[in-house]
Amino acid sequence: MKKVFCIGEALIDFVAEKQGSDLSKAVQFTKKAGGAPANVACAISKLGGKGIFIGCVGNDPFGKFLLDVLKHEGVDISLVQLSKTFTTLAFVSLAEDGERDFVFSRGADKELEYDHDLRKTLKGNILHLGAATALLGGSLEKAYGKYLFDGLTKEMFISFDPNYREDLWKDEQEVFIKKCMPFIEKSHLCKFSKEEAQLLSGKSDIHEACDVLHEVGTRIITVTLGGEGTLLSAQGMKKIIPSIEVRPVDTTGAGDAFIGCLLNQISNLGNFDPVFEDFALLEKMVAKANKAGAITTTNFGAIVALPTKDQLEV
């Protein structure tokens, strides 16, 4: 079984649910562990895989809370760095009509320093670059680029999820697109939402979007389409793989569950060649990953809702 190194942010989501979309009027907040790479590491570990989280949290009660959650889910946290800076926080107010107000208080996650010694353990494993904050600057962004280079030189399978957050890139979409291109070019697998595929390709049709993004360099593309399933594009073929029917209550973490499940399956292959050669195998893997994402939407809270191996086998 290959190890999956997930690099990026772990943060606290303070969620004010059903209190309107104006944060200034919110009274009660629920503290939840968050951060896309941390969620993916948990998804892999809950399925019996080897999820390793690499990120920086504050040496404070919130950082301790995050590490306790990750450790409880079986994630390897031995490479997490601690900072004197406060743990990164996000405040979100969700109204019943879907409107939201968002305040991002960036802290320790941006301070992750590149660890040169890690190169010794990377060879032949899986690297997942799925941070929402990595391209916003700080030493994390520099480390992100260096780990991409390490992934290439150490013959790793490289996965990229841009995790675009409109709230973080309001007037700088072009900067975001430009910064994503080297990762799309060098990664073997890219996971996009429909909106991300359209934004990064400049095409409204998702099939055309995949063609453009393949030209950039990535070999395997998955475009998650919510209840419709996932568009799989690889080896010159495209197919929408349907998902299972569920009654969603919270879509937070569904994409992380999807990519975590997909990477966990890839980690169990003897080598990576089959994912580049066997489209039918990829179809089966994506169908299972769709199920993981769908199950996650039937419960509240990303990490708590992530499915176990037994739930997926039902």
Coordinates of C-alpha atoms in Angstrom, one line a residue:
M1 CA 0.0 0.0 0.0
K2 CA 1.4 3.4 -1.0
K3 CA 1.4 6.4 1.4
V4 CA -0.6 9.5 0.4
F5 CA 1.0 12.8 1.4
C6 CA -1.6 15.5 1.7
I7 CA -0.1 19.0 1.8
G8 CA -1.8 22.2 2.8
E9 CA -4.1 23.7 5.4
A10 CA -5.9 22.5 8.4
L11 CA -8.2 25.1 9.9
I12 CA -11.1 25.8 12.1
D13 CA -14.5 26.5 10.5
F14 CA -16.8 28.5 12.8
V15 CA -20.2 27.9 11.3
A16 CA -23.3 30.0 12.1
E17 CA -26.1 27.9 10.7
K18 CA -29.6 29.2 10.0
Q19 CA -28.9 32.6 11.5
G20 CA -29.1 34.5 8.3
S21 CA -26.3 35.4 5.9
D22 CA -25.0 38.4 7.8
L23 CA -22.2 37.5 10.1
S24 CA -22.5 40.7 12.1
K25 CA -25.9 39.4 13.4
A26 CA -24.8 35.8 14.1
V27 CA -24.8 34.8 17.7
Q28 CA -23.9 31.1 17.9
F29 CA -21.1 29.3 16.1
T30 CA -20.2 25.6 15.9
K31 CA -16.5 24.8 15.8
K32 CA -15.6 22.2 13.1
A33 CA -12.3 20.8 11.9
G34 CA -11.7 21.8 8.3
G35 CA -9.2 22.3 5.5
A36 CA -9.4 20.3 2.3
P37 CA -6.0 18.5 2.5
A38 CA -6.8 17.5 6.1
N39 CA -10.2 16.2 5.1
V40 CA -8.6 14.1 2.3
A41 CA -6.1 12.6 4.7
C42 CA -8.9 11.6 7.0
A43 CA -10.9 10.2 4.1
I44 CA -8.0 8.0 3.2
S45 CA -7.3 6.8 6.7
K46 CA -11.0 6.1 7.4
L47 CA -10.9 3.7 4.4
G48 CA -7.9 1.9 5.8
G49 CA -5.3 3.7 3.8
K50 CA -2.1 5.6 4.8
G51 CA -3.1 9.2 4.9
I52 CA -0.3 11.6 5.9
F53 CA -1.0 15.3 6.6
I54 CA 1.7 17.9 6.1
G55 CA 0.7 21.4 7.2
C56 CA 1.2 24.0 9.9
V57 CA -1.1 24.9 12.8
G58 CA -0.8 27.2 15.7
N59 CA 0.6 26.0 19.0
D60 CA -2.7 26.9 20.6
P61 CA -6.0 25.1 21.7
F62 CA -7.4 25.2 18.2
G63 CA -4.3 23.6 16.7
K64 CA -4.4 21.0 19.4
F65 CA -8.1 20.3 18.6
L66 CA -7.2 19.8 14.9
L67 CA -4.4 17.5 15.6
D68 CA -6.6 15.5 18.0
V69 CA -9.2 15.1 15.4
L70 CA -6.7 14.0 12.7
K71 CA -5.0 11.5 15.1
H72 CA -8.4 10.1 16.1
E73 CA -9.2 9.3 12.5
G74 CA -5.8 7.5 12.1
V75 CA -4.0 10.2 10.1
D76 CA -0.2 10.3 10.4
I77 CA 0.5 13.8 11.9
S78 CA 4.2 13.3 12.6
L79 CA 5.1 15.9 9.9
V80 CA 2.8 18.7 11.1
Q81 CA 4.6 21.9 12.1
L82 CA 3.6 24.1 15.0
S83 CA 3.8 27.9 14.9
K84 CA 3.5 30.8 17.4
T85 CA 1.0 32.3 14.9
F86 CA -2.6 31.5 15.6
T87 CA -4.4 28.6 13.9
T88 CA -6.1 29.7 10.7
L89 CA -9.8 30.4 11.2
A90 CA -12.8 30.7 8.8
F91 CA -16.1 32.2 9.9
V92 CA -19.1 31.3 7.8
S93 CA -22.8 32.2 8.2
L94 CA -25.2 30.1 6.2
A95 CA -28.8 31.2 5.6
E96 CA -31.5 28.7 4.7
D97 CA -31.7 30.0 1.2
G98 CA -28.0 29.2 0.6
E99 CA -26.7 32.7 0.9
R100 CA -23.6 33.1 3.0
D101 CA -21.2 35.6 4.6
F102 CA -17.6 34.6 4.9
V103 CA -14.6 36.0 6.9
F104 CA -11.2 34.3 6.5
S105 CA -8.6 34.9 9.2
R106 CA -5.4 33.4 7.8
G107 CA -2.9 32.3 10.4
A108 CA -0.4 29.5 10.8
D109 CA -1.2 27.5 7.6
K110 CA 0.8 29.9 5.5
E111 CA 3.9 29.3 7.5
L112 CA 4.5 25.7 6.5
E113 CA 8.3 25.4 5.7
Y114 CA 9.6 23.0 3.1
D115 CA 11.2 19.9 4.7
H116 CA 14.2 18.7 2.6
D117 CA 14.5 15.5 4.6
L118 CA 11.1 14.4 3.5
R119 CA 12.5 13.6 0.1
K120 CA 13.9 10.3 1.5
T121 CA 10.4 8.9 2.1
L122 CA 8.5 10.3 -0.9
K123 CA 9.8 7.9 -3.7
G124 CA 7.1 5.9 -5.4
N125 CA 4.3 7.1 -3.2
I126 CA 1.3 9.5 -3.8
L127 CA 1.4 13.3 -3.5
H128 CA -1.9 15.2 -3.2
L129 CA -1.8 19.0 -3.7
G130 CA -5.3 20.0 -2.8
A131 CA -5.0 23.1 -0.7
A132 CA -7.4 26.0 -0.9
T133 CA -4.9 28.5 0.6
A134 CA -1.5 27.3 -0.9
L135 CA -1.5 29.8 -3.8
L136 CA -2.2 32.8 -1.5
G137 CA 1.4 33.4 -0.6
G138 CA 3.6 32.7 2.4
S139 CA 6.2 30.0 2.8
L140 CA 3.4 27.4 2.2
E141 CA 3.3 28.5 -1.5
K142 CA 7.0 28.1 -1.9
A143 CA 6.9 24.7 -0.2
Y144 CA 4.0 23.6 -2.4
G145 CA 6.1 24.3 -5.5
K146 CA 9.1 22.5 -4.1
Y147 CA 7.0 19.4 -3.2
L148 CA 5.7 19.3 -6.7
F149 CA 9.3 19.2 -8.0
D150 CA 10.1 16.4 -5.5
G151 CA 7.0 14.5 -6.6
L152 CA 8.3 14.6 -10.2
T153 CA 11.9 13.6 -9.4
K154 CA 10.8 10.9 -6.9
E155 CA 8.4 9.2 -9.4
M156 CA 5.3 9.9 -7.3
F157 CA 1.8 9.8 -8.6
I158 CA 0.7 13.5 -8.3
S159 CA -2.9 14.6 -7.8
F160 CA -4.0 18.2 -7.9
D161 CA -7.3 19.8 -6.8
P162 CA -7.3 23.6 -7.1
N163 CA -10.0 24.0 -4.5
Y164 CA -11.1 27.4 -5.8
R165 CA -12.8 29.6 -3.2
E166 CA -14.4 32.7 -4.8
D167 CA -14.3 34.5 -1.4
L168 CA -10.4 34.2 -1.4
W169 CA -9.9 35.3 -5.0
K170 CA -12.6 37.9 -5.6
D171 CA -10.7 40.3 -7.9
E172 CA -7.8 38.1 -8.8
Q173 CA -9.2 35.2 -10.8
E174 CA -6.5 35.7 -13.5
V175 CA -3.8 35.4 -10.9
F176 CA -5.4 32.1 -9.6
I177 CA -5.6 30.7 -13.1
K178 CA -2.0 31.5 -13.8
K179 CA -0.7 30.0 -10.6
C180 CA -2.7 26.8 -11.2
M181 CA -1.2 26.1 -14.6
P182 CA 2.1 24.5 -13.6
F183 CA 0.3 22.1 -11.3
I184 CA -2.2 21.1 -14.0
E185 CA 0.7 20.6 -16.4
K186 CA 2.7 18.3 -14.1
S187 CA 0.0 16.4 -12.2
H188 CA -1.1 13.0 -13.4
L189 CA -4.6 13.4 -12.0
C190 CA -6.6 16.6 -11.7
K191 CA -9.9 16.8 -9.8
F192 CA -12.1 19.8 -10.7
S193 CA -15.6 21.0 -9.9
K194 CA -17.6 22.0 -12.9
E195 CA -17.0 25.7 -12.1
E196 CA -13.3 25.2 -11.7
A197 CA -13.0 23.4 -15.0
Q198 CA -14.8 26.2 -16.8
L199 CA -12.8 28.9 -15.0
L200 CA -9.4 27.3 -15.7
S201 CA -10.1 26.4 -19.3
G202 CA -12.1 29.4 -20.4
K203 CA -14.7 27.0 -21.8
S204 CA -18.3 26.7 -20.7
D205 CA -18.8 23.2 -22.2
I206 CA -17.1 20.7 -19.8
H207 CA -16.1 18.3 -22.5
E208 CA -14.2 21.1 -24.3
A209 CA -12.8 22.2 -20.9
C210 CA -11.3 18.8 -20.4
D211 CA -9.7 19.0 -23.9
V212 CA -8.1 22.3 -23.0
L213 CA -6.8 21.1 -19.6
H214 CA -5.4 17.9 -21.2
E215 CA -3.5 20.1 -23.6
V216 CA -2.0 21.8 -20.6
G217 CA -0.6 18.5 -19.5
T218 CA -2.6 16.4 -17.1
R219 CA -3.5 12.9 -18.2
I220 CA -6.5 12.1 -16.0
I221 CA -9.4 14.5 -15.3
T222 CA -12.4 14.1 -13.0
V223 CA -15.0 16.8 -13.0
T224 CA -17.5 16.4 -10.2
L225 CA -21.1 17.2 -11.1
G226 CA -22.9 16.8 -7.8
G227 CA -25.9 14.5 -8.1
E228 CA -25.2 13.9 -11.8
G229 CA -22.0 12.0 -11.0
T230 CA -18.5 12.7 -12.3
L231 CA -17.2 13.3 -15.8
L232 CA -14.1 11.0 -16.3
S233 CA -11.7 12.1 -19.1
A234 CA -8.6 10.0 -19.8
Q235 CA -6.9 8.0 -22.6
G236 CA -8.8 9.9 -25.2
M237 CA -12.2 8.9 -23.8
K238 CA -14.9 10.7 -21.8
K239 CA -17.7 9.3 -19.8
I240 CA -20.1 10.6 -17.1
I241 CA -20.0 8.1 -14.2
P242 CA -23.3 8.3 -12.3
S243 CA -23.5 8.6 -8.6
I244 CA -25.9 6.9 -6.1
E245 CA -29.1 8.7 -5.1
V246 CA -29.1 10.2 -1.6
R247 CA -30.9 13.0 0.2
P248 CA -28.1 15.5 1.0
V249 CA -28.2 17.6 4.1
D250 CA -24.6 19.1 3.9
T251 CA -22.3 19.0 0.9
T252 CA -19.3 20.1 2.9
G253 CA -16.4 17.7 2.3
A254 CA -18.0 15.7 -0.5
G255 CA -15.3 16.5 -3.0
D256 CA -12.6 15.7 -0.4
A257 CA -14.3 12.3 0.2
F258 CA -14.4 11.7 -3.5
I259 CA -10.7 12.4 -4.2
G260 CA -9.7 10.7 -0.9
C261 CA -11.5 7.5 -1.9
L262 CA -10.1 7.6 -5.5
L263 CA -6.5 8.1 -4.2
N264 CA -6.9 5.3 -1.6
Q265 CA -7.8 2.9 -4.4
I266 CA -4.8 4.0 -6.5
S267 CA -2.6 3.5 -3.4
N268 CA -3.6 -0.1 -3.3
L269 CA -2.4 -0.9 -6.8
G270 CA 1.0 -2.6 -7.1
N271 CA 2.1 0.2 -9.5
F272 CA 0.5 3.2 -11.2
D273 CA 0.5 1.9 -14.8
P274 CA -3.1 0.5 -14.7
V275 CA -4.7 3.9 -14.1
F276 CA -3.0 5.2 -17.3
E277 CA -3.9 2.1 -19.4
D278 CA -7.3 0.7 -18.2
F279 CA -10.2 3.1 -18.6
A280 CA -12.7 0.4 -17.3
L281 CA -10.7 0.2 -14.1
L282 CA -10.8 4.0 -13.7
E283 CA -14.6 3.9 -14.2
K284 CA -15.0 1.4 -11.3
M285 CA -12.7 3.5 -9.1
V286 CA -14.6 6.7 -9.9
A287 CA -18.0 5.0 -9.3
K288 CA -16.8 4.0 -5.8
A289 CA -15.4 7.5 -5.2
N290 CA -18.8 8.9 -6.2
K291 CA -20.4 6.7 -3.6
A292 CA -18.0 8.0 -0.9
G293 CA -18.8 11.6 -1.8
A294 CA -22.6 10.9 -1.8
I295 CA -22.5 9.2 1.6
T296 CA -20.6 12.2 3.0
T297 CA -23.5 14.6 2.1
T298 CA -26.0 12.6 4.2
N299 CA -24.5 13.8 7.5
F300 CA -23.3 17.1 9.0
G301 CA -19.6 18.0 9.3
A302 CA -17.0 17.0 6.7
I303 CA -14.8 14.7 8.7
V304 CA -17.5 13.1 10.9
A305 CA -19.5 12.3 7.7
L306 CA -16.6 10.7 5.8
P307 CA -17.5 7.0 5.1
T308 CA -15.7 4.0 6.5
K309 CA -14.6 1.0 4.5
D310 CA -17.6 -1.0 5.7
Q311 CA -20.1 1.8 4.6
L312 CA -18.7 1.7 1.1
E313 CA -19.0 -2.1 0.8
V314 CA -22.7 -2.1 1.6

